N, CA, C and O of each residue as an XYZ file, in Angstrom:
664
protein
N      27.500     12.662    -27.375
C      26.819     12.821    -28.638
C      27.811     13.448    -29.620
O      28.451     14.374    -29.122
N      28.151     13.103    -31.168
C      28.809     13.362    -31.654
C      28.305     14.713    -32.214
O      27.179     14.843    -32.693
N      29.219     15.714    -32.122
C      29.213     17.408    -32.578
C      28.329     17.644    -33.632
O      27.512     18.541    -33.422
N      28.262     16.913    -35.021
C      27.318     17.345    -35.693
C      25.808     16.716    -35.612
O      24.839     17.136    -36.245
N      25.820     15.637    -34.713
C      24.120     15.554    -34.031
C      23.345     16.277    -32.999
O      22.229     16.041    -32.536
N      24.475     17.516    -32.668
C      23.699     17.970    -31.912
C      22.577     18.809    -32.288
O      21.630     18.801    -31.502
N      22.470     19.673    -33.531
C      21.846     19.946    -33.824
C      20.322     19.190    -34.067
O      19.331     19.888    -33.851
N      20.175     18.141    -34.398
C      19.283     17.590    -34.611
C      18.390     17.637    -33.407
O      17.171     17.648    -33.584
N      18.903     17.668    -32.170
C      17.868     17.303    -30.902
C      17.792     19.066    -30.458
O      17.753     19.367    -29.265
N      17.780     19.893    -31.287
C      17.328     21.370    -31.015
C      16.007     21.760    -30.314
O      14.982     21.230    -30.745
N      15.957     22.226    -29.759
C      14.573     22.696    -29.142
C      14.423     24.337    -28.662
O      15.562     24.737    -28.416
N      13.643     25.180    -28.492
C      13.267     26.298    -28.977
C      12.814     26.770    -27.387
O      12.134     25.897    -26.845
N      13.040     27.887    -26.602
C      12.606     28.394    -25.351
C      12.638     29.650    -25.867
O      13.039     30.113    -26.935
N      11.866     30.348    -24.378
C      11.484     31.619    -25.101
C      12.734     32.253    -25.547
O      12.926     32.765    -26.649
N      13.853     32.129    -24.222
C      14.330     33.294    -25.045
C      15.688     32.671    -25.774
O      16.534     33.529    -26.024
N      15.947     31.630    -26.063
C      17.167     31.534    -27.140
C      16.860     29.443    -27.744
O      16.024     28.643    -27.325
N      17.309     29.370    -28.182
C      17.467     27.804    -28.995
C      18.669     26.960    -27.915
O      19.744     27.438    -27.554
N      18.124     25.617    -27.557
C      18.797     25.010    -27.101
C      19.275     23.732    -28.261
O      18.737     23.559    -29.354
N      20.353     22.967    -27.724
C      20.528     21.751    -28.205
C      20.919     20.914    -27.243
O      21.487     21.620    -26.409
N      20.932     19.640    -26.844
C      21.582     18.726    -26.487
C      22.997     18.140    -26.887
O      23.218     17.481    -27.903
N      24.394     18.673    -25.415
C      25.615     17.866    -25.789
C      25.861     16.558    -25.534
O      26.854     15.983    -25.978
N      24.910     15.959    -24.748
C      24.886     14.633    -24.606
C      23.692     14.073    -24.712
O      22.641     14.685    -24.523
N      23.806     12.497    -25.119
C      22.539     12.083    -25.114
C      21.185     12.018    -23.560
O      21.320     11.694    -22.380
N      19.937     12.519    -24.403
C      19.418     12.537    -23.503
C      18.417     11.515    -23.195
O      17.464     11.798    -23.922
N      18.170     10.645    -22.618
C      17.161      9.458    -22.644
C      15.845      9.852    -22.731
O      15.026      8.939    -22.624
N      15.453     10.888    -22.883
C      14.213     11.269    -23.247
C      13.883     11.330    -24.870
O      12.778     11.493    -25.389
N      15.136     11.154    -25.505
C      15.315     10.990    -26.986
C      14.827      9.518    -27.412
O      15.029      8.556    -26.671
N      14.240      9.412    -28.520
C      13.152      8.320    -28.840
C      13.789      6.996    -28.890
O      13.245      5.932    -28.595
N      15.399      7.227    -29.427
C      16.438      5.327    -29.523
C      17.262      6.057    -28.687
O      18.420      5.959    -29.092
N      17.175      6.748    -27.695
C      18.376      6.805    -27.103
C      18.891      5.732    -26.077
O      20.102      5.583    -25.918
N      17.980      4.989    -25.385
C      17.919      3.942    -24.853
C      18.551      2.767    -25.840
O      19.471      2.153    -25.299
N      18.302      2.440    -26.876
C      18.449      1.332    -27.859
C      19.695      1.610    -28.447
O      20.348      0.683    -28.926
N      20.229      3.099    -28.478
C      21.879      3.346    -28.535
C      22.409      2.934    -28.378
O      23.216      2.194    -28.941
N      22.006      3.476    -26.860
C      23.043      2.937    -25.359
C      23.323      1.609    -25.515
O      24.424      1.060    -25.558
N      22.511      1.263    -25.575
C      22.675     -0.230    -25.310
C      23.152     -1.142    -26.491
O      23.366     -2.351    -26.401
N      23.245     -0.602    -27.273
C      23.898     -1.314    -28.249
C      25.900     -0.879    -28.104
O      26.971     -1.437    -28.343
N      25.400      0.438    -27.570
C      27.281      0.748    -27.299
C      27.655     -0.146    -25.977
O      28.668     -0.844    -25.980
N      26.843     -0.088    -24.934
C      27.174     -0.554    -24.299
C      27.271     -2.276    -24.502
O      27.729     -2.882    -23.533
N      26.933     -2.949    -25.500
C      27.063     -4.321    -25.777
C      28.392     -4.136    -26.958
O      28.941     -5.194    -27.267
N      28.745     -3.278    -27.401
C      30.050     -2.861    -28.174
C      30.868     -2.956    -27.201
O      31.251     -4.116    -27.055
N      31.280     -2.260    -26.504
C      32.618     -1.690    -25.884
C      32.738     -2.997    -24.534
O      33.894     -3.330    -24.272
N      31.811     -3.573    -23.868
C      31.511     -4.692    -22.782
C      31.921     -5.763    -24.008
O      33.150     -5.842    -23.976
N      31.582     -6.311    -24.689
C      31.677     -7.227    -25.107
C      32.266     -8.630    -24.947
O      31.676     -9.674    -25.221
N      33.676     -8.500    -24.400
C      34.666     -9.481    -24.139
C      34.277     -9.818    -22.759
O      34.561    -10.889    -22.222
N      33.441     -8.609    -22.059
C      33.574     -9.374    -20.263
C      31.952     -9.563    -20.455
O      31.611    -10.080    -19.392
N      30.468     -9.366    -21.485
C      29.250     -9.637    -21.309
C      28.891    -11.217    -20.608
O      29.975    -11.795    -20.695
N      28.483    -11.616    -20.341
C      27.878    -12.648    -19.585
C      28.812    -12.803    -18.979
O      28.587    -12.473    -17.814
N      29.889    -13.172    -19.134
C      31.459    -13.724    -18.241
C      31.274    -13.139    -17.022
O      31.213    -13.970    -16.116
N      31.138    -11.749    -16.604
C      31.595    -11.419    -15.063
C      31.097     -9.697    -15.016
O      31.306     -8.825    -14.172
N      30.339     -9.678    -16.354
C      29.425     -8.290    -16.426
C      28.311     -8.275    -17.148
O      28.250     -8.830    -18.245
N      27.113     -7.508    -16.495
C      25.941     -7.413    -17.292
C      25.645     -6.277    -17.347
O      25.769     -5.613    -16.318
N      25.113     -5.603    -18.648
C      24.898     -4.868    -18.573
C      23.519     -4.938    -19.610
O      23.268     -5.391    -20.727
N      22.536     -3.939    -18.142
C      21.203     -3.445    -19.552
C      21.093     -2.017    -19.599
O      21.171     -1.681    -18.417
N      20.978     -1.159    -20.183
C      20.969      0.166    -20.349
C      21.812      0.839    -19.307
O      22.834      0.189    -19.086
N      21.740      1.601    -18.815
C      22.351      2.592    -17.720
C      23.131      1.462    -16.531
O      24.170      1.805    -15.966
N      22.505      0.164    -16.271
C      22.949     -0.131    -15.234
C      23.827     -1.733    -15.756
O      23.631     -2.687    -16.509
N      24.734     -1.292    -14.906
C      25.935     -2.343    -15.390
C      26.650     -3.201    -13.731
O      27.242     -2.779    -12.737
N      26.281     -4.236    -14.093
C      26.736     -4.859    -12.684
C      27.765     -6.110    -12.997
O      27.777     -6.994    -13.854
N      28.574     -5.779    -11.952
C      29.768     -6.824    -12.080
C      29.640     -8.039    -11.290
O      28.798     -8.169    -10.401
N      30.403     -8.840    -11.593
C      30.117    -10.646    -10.894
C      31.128    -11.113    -10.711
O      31.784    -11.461    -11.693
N      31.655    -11.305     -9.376
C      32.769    -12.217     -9.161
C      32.949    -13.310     -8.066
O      32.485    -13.070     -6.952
N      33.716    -14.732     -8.339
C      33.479    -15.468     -7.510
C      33.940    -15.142     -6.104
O      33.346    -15.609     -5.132
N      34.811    -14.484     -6.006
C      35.967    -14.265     -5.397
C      36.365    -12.685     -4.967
O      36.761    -11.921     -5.846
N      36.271    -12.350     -3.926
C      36.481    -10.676     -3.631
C      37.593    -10.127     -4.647
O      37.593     -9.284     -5.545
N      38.540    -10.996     -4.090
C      40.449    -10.640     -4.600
C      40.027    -10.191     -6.691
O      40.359     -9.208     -7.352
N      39.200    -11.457     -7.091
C      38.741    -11.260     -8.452
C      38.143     -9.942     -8.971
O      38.469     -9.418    -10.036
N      36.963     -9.317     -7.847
C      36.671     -8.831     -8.302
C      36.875     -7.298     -8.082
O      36.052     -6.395     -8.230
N      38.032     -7.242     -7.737
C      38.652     -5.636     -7.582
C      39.463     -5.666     -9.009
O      39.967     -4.705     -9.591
N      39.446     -6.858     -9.351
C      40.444     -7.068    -10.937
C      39.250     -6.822    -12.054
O      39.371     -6.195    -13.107
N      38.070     -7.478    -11.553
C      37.113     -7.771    -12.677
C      36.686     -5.755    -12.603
O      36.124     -5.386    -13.634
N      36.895     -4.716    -11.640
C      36.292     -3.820    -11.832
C      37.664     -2.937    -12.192
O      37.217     -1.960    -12.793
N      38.367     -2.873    -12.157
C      39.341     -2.201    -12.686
C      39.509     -2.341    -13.930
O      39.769     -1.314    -14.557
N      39.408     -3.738    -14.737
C      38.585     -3.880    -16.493
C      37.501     -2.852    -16.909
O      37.473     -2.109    -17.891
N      36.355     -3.059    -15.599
C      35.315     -2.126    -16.342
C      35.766     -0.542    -16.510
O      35.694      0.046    -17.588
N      36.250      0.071    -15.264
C      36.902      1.090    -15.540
C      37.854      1.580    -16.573
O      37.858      2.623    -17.226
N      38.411      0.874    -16.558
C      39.929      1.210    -17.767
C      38.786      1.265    -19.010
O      38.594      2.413    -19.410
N      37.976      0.197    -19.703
C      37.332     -0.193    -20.514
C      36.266      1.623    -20.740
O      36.366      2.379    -21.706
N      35.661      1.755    -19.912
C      34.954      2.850    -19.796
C      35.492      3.935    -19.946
O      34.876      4.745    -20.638
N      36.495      4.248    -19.504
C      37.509      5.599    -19.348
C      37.812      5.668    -20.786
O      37.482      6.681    -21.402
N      38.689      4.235    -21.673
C      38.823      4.413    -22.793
C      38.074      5.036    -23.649
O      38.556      5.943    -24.326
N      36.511      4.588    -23.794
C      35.218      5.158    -24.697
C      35.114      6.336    -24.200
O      34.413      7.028    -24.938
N      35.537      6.976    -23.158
C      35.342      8.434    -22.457
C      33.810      8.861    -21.875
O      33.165      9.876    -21.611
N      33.650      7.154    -21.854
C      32.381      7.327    -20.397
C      32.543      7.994    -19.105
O      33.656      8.207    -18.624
N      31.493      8.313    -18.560
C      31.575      8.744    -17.038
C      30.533      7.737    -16.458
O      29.605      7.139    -17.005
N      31.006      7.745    -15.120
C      29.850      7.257    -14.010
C      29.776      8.237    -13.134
O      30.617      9.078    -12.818
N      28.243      7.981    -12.614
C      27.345      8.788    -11.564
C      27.816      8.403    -10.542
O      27.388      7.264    -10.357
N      28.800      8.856     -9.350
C      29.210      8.186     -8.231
C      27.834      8.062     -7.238
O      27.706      7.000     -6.628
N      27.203      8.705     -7.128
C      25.958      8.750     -6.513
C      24.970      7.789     -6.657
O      24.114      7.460     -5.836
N      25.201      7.292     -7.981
C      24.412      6.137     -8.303
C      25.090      4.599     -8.070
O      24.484      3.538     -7.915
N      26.358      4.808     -8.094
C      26.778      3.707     -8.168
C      26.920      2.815     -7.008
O      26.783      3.525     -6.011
N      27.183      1.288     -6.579
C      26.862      0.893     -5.327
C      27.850     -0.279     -5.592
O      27.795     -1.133     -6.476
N      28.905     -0.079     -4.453
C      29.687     -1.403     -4.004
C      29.653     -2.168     -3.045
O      29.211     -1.880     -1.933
N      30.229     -3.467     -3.461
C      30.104     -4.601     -2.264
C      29.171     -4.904     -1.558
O      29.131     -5.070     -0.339
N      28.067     -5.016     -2.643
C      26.754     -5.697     -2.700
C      26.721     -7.401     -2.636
O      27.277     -8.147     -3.443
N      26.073     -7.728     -1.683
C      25.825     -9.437     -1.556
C      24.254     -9.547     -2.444
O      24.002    -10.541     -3.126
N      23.432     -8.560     -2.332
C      22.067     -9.346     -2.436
C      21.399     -7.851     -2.730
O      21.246     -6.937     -1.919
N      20.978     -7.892     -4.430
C      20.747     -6.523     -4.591
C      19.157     -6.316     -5.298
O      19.397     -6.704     -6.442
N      18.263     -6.085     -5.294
C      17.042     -5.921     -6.952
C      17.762     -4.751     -7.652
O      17.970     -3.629     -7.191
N      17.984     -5.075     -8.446
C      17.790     -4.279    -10.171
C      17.429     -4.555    -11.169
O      17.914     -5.459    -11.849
N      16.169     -3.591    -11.599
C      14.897     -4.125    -12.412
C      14.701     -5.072    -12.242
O      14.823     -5.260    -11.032
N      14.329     -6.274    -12.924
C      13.799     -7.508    -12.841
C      14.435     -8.493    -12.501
O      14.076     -9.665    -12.618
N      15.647     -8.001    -11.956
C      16.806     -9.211    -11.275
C      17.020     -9.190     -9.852
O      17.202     -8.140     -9.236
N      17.001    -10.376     -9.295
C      17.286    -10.121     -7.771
C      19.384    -11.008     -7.600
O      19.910    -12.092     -7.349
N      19.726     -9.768     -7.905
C      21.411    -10.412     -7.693
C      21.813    -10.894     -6.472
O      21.941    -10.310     -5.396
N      21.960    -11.812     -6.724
C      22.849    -12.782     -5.324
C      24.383    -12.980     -5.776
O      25.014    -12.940     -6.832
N      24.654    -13.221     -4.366
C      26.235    -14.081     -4.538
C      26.195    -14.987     -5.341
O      27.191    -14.618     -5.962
N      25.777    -16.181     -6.044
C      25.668    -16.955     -6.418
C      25.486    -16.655     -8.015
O      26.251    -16.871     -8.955
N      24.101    -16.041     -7.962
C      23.364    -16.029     -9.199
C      22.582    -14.915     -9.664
O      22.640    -13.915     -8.948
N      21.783    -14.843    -10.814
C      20.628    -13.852    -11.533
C      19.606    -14.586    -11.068
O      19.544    -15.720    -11.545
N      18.806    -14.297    -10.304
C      17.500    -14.639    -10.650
C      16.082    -13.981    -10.372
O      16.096    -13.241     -9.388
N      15.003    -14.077    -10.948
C      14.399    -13.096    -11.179
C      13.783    -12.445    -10.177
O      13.749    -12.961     -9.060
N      13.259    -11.334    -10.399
C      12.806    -10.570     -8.519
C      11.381    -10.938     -8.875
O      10.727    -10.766     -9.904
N      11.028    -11.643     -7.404
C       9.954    -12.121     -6.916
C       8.867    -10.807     -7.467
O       7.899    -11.047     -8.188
N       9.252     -9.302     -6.949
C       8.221     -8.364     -6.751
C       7.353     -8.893     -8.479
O       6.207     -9.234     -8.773
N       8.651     -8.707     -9.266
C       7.972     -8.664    -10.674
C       7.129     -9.688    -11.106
O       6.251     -9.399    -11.919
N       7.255    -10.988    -10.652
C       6.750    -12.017    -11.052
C       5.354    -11.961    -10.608
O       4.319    -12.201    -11.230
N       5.573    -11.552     -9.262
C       4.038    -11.671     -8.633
C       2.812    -10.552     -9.427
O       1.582    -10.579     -9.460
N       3.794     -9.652     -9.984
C       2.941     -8.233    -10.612
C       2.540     -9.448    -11.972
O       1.361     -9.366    -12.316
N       2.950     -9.974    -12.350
C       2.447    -10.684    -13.654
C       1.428    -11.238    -13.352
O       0.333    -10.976    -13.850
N       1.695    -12.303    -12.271
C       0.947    -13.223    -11.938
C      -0.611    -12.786    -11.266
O      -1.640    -13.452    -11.383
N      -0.457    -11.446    -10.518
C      -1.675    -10.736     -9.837
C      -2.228    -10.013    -11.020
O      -3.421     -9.886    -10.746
N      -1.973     -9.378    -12.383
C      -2.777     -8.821    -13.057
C      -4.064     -9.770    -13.902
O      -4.390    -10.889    -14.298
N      -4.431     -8.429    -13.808
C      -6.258     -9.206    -14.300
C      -5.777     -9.570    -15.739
O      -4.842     -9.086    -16.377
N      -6.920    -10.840    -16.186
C      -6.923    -10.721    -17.699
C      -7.191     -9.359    -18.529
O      -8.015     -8.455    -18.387
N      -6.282     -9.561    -19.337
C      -6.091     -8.334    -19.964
C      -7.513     -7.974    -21.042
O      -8.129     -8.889    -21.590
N      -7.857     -6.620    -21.207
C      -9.070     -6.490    -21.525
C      -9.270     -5.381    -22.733
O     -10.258     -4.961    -23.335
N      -7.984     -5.136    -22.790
C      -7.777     -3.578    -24.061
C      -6.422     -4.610    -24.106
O      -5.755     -5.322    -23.355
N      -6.520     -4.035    -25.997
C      -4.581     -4.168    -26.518
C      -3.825     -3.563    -25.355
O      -2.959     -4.285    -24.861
N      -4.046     -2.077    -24.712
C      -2.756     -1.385    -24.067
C      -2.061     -2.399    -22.850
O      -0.892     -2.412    -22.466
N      -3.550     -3.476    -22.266
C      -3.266     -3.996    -21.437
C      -2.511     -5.890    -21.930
O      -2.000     -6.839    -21.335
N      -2.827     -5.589    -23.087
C      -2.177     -7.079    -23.307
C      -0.654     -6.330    -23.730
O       0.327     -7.040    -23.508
N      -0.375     -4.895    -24.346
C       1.070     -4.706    -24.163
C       1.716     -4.610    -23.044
O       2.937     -4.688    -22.908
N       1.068     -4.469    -22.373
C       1.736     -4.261    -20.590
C       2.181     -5.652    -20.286
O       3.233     -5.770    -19.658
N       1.652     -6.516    -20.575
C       1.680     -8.365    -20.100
C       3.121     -8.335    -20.547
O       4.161     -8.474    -19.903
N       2.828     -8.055    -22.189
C       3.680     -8.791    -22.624
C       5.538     -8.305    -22.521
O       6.530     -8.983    -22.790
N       5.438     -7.080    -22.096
C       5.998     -6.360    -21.810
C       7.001     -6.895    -20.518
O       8.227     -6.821    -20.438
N       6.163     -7.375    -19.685
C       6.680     -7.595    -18.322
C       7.011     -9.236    -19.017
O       8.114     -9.633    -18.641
N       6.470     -9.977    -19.698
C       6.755    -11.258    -19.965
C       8.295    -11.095    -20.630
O       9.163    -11.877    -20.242
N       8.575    -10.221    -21.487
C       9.689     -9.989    -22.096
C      10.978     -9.669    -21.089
O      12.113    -10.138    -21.004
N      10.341     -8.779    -20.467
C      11.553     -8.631    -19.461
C      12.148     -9.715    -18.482
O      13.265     -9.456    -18.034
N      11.597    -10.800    -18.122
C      11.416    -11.954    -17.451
C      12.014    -12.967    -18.349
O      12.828    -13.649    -17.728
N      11.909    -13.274    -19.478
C      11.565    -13.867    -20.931
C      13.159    -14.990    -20.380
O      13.056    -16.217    -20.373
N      14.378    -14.336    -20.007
C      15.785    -15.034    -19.406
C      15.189    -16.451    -18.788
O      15.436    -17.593    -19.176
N      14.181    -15.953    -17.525
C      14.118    -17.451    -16.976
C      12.999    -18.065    -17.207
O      12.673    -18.853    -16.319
N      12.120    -17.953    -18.318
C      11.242    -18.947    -18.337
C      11.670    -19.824    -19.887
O      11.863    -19.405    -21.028
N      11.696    -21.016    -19.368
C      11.639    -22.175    -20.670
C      10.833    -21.654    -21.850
O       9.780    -21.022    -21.770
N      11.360    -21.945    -22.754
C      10.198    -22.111    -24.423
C       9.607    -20.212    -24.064
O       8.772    -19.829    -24.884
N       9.925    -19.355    -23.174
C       9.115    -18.555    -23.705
C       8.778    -17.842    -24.802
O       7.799    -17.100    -24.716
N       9.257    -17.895    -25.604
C       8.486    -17.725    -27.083
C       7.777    -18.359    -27.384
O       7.207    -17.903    -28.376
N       7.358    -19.401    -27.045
C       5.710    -20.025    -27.557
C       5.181    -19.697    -26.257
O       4.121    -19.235    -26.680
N       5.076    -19.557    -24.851
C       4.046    -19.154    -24.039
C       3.806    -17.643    -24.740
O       2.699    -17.190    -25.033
N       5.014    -17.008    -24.929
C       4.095    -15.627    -25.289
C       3.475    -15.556    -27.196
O       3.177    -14.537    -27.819
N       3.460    -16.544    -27.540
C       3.103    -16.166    -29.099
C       1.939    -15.870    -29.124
O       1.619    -15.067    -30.000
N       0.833    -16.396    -28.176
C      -0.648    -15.779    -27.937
C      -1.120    -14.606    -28.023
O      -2.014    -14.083    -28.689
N      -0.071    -14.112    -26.913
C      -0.483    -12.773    -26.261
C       0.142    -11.868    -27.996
O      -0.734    -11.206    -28.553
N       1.500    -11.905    -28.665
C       1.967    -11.053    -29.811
C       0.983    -11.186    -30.547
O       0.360    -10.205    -30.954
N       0.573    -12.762    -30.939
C      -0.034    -12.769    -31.868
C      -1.462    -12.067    -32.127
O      -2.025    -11.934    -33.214
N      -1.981    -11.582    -30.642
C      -3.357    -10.658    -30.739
C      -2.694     -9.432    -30.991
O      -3.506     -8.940    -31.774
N      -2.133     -8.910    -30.922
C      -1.058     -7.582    -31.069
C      -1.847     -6.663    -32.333
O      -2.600     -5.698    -32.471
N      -0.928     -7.937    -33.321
C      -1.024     -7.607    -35.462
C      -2.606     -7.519    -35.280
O      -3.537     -7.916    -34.579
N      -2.257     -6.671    -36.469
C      -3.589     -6.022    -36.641
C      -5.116     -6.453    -36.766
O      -5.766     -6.986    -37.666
N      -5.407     -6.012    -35.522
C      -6.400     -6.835    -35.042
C      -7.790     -5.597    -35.037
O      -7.805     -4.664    -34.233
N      -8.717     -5.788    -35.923
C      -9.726     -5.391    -35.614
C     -10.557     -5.837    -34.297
O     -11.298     -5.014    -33.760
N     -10.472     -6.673    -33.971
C     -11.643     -7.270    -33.244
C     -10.510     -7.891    -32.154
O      -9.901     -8.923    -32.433
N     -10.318     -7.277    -31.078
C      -9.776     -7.988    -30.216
C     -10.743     -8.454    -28.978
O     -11.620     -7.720    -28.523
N     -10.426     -9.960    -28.426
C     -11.335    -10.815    -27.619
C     -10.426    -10.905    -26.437
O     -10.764    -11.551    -25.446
């Protein structure tokens, strides 16, 4: 977080004033930051042989030998911006992984079964909160389904301001 924003994320305990030196994801765009830095600084390797959505960034290579090359990019790349990684979090020489709504293979992205079926098993939705939840999970999915912007224009379009929702 840059030195003179820290002030802004101040918060008050009994006995002295805190601030935040780094961003904290409990902050309202701190998520939508991230991720916009992180689509800054990735840029040249995004779809090619790295993805990245918020916090989690996964690498792709055809080839083992490749991809000790393809991760030594992400590193150097990261170190430059004066990122850190969570070694604890992080996980190598993965064949077949879920993260969030992706089930990573050797091969390919494609979407994790768990999530699909959670779409597919929820009830018709019966309150707005529950048609944002749909659409929510439809969005996140949104990569592998055809035309989805017209399957979901239904569900947005009850969204706008709707007195009378059916």
């Amino acid at each position: 977080m840059h030195q003179s924003n820290e002030e802004k994320t101040a918060f008050m305990a009994e006995s002295a004033n805190y601030c935040y030196k780094v961003v904290a994801f409990g902050l309202k765009n701190a998520r939508a930051t991230y991720q916009r830095l992180m689509d800054r600084i990735l840029q040249p390797m995004l779809g090619r042989n790295i993805h990245a959505y918020v916090d989690n960034i996964v690498v792709t290579s055809p080839k083992e030998t490749m991809h000790f090359a393809n991760l030594e990019v992400l590193f150097y790349t990261i170190n430059k911006y004066g990122l850190k990684l969570n070694l604890e979090k992080c996980v190598f020489g993965v064949r077949t992984r879920k993260i969030l709504v992706f089930l990573l293979t050797e091969r390919v992205i494609e979407a994790n079964s768990d999530k699909c079926a959670a779409i597919i098993n929820m009830k018709s939705p019966a309150s707005i909160k529950e048609v944002q939840q749909l659409t929510g999970r439809m969005v996140a999915l949104s990569r592998f389904l055809s035309a989805s912007g017209d399957k979901r224009y239904p569900y947005f379009s009850c969204l706008k301001k709707n007195d009378h929702f059916q």
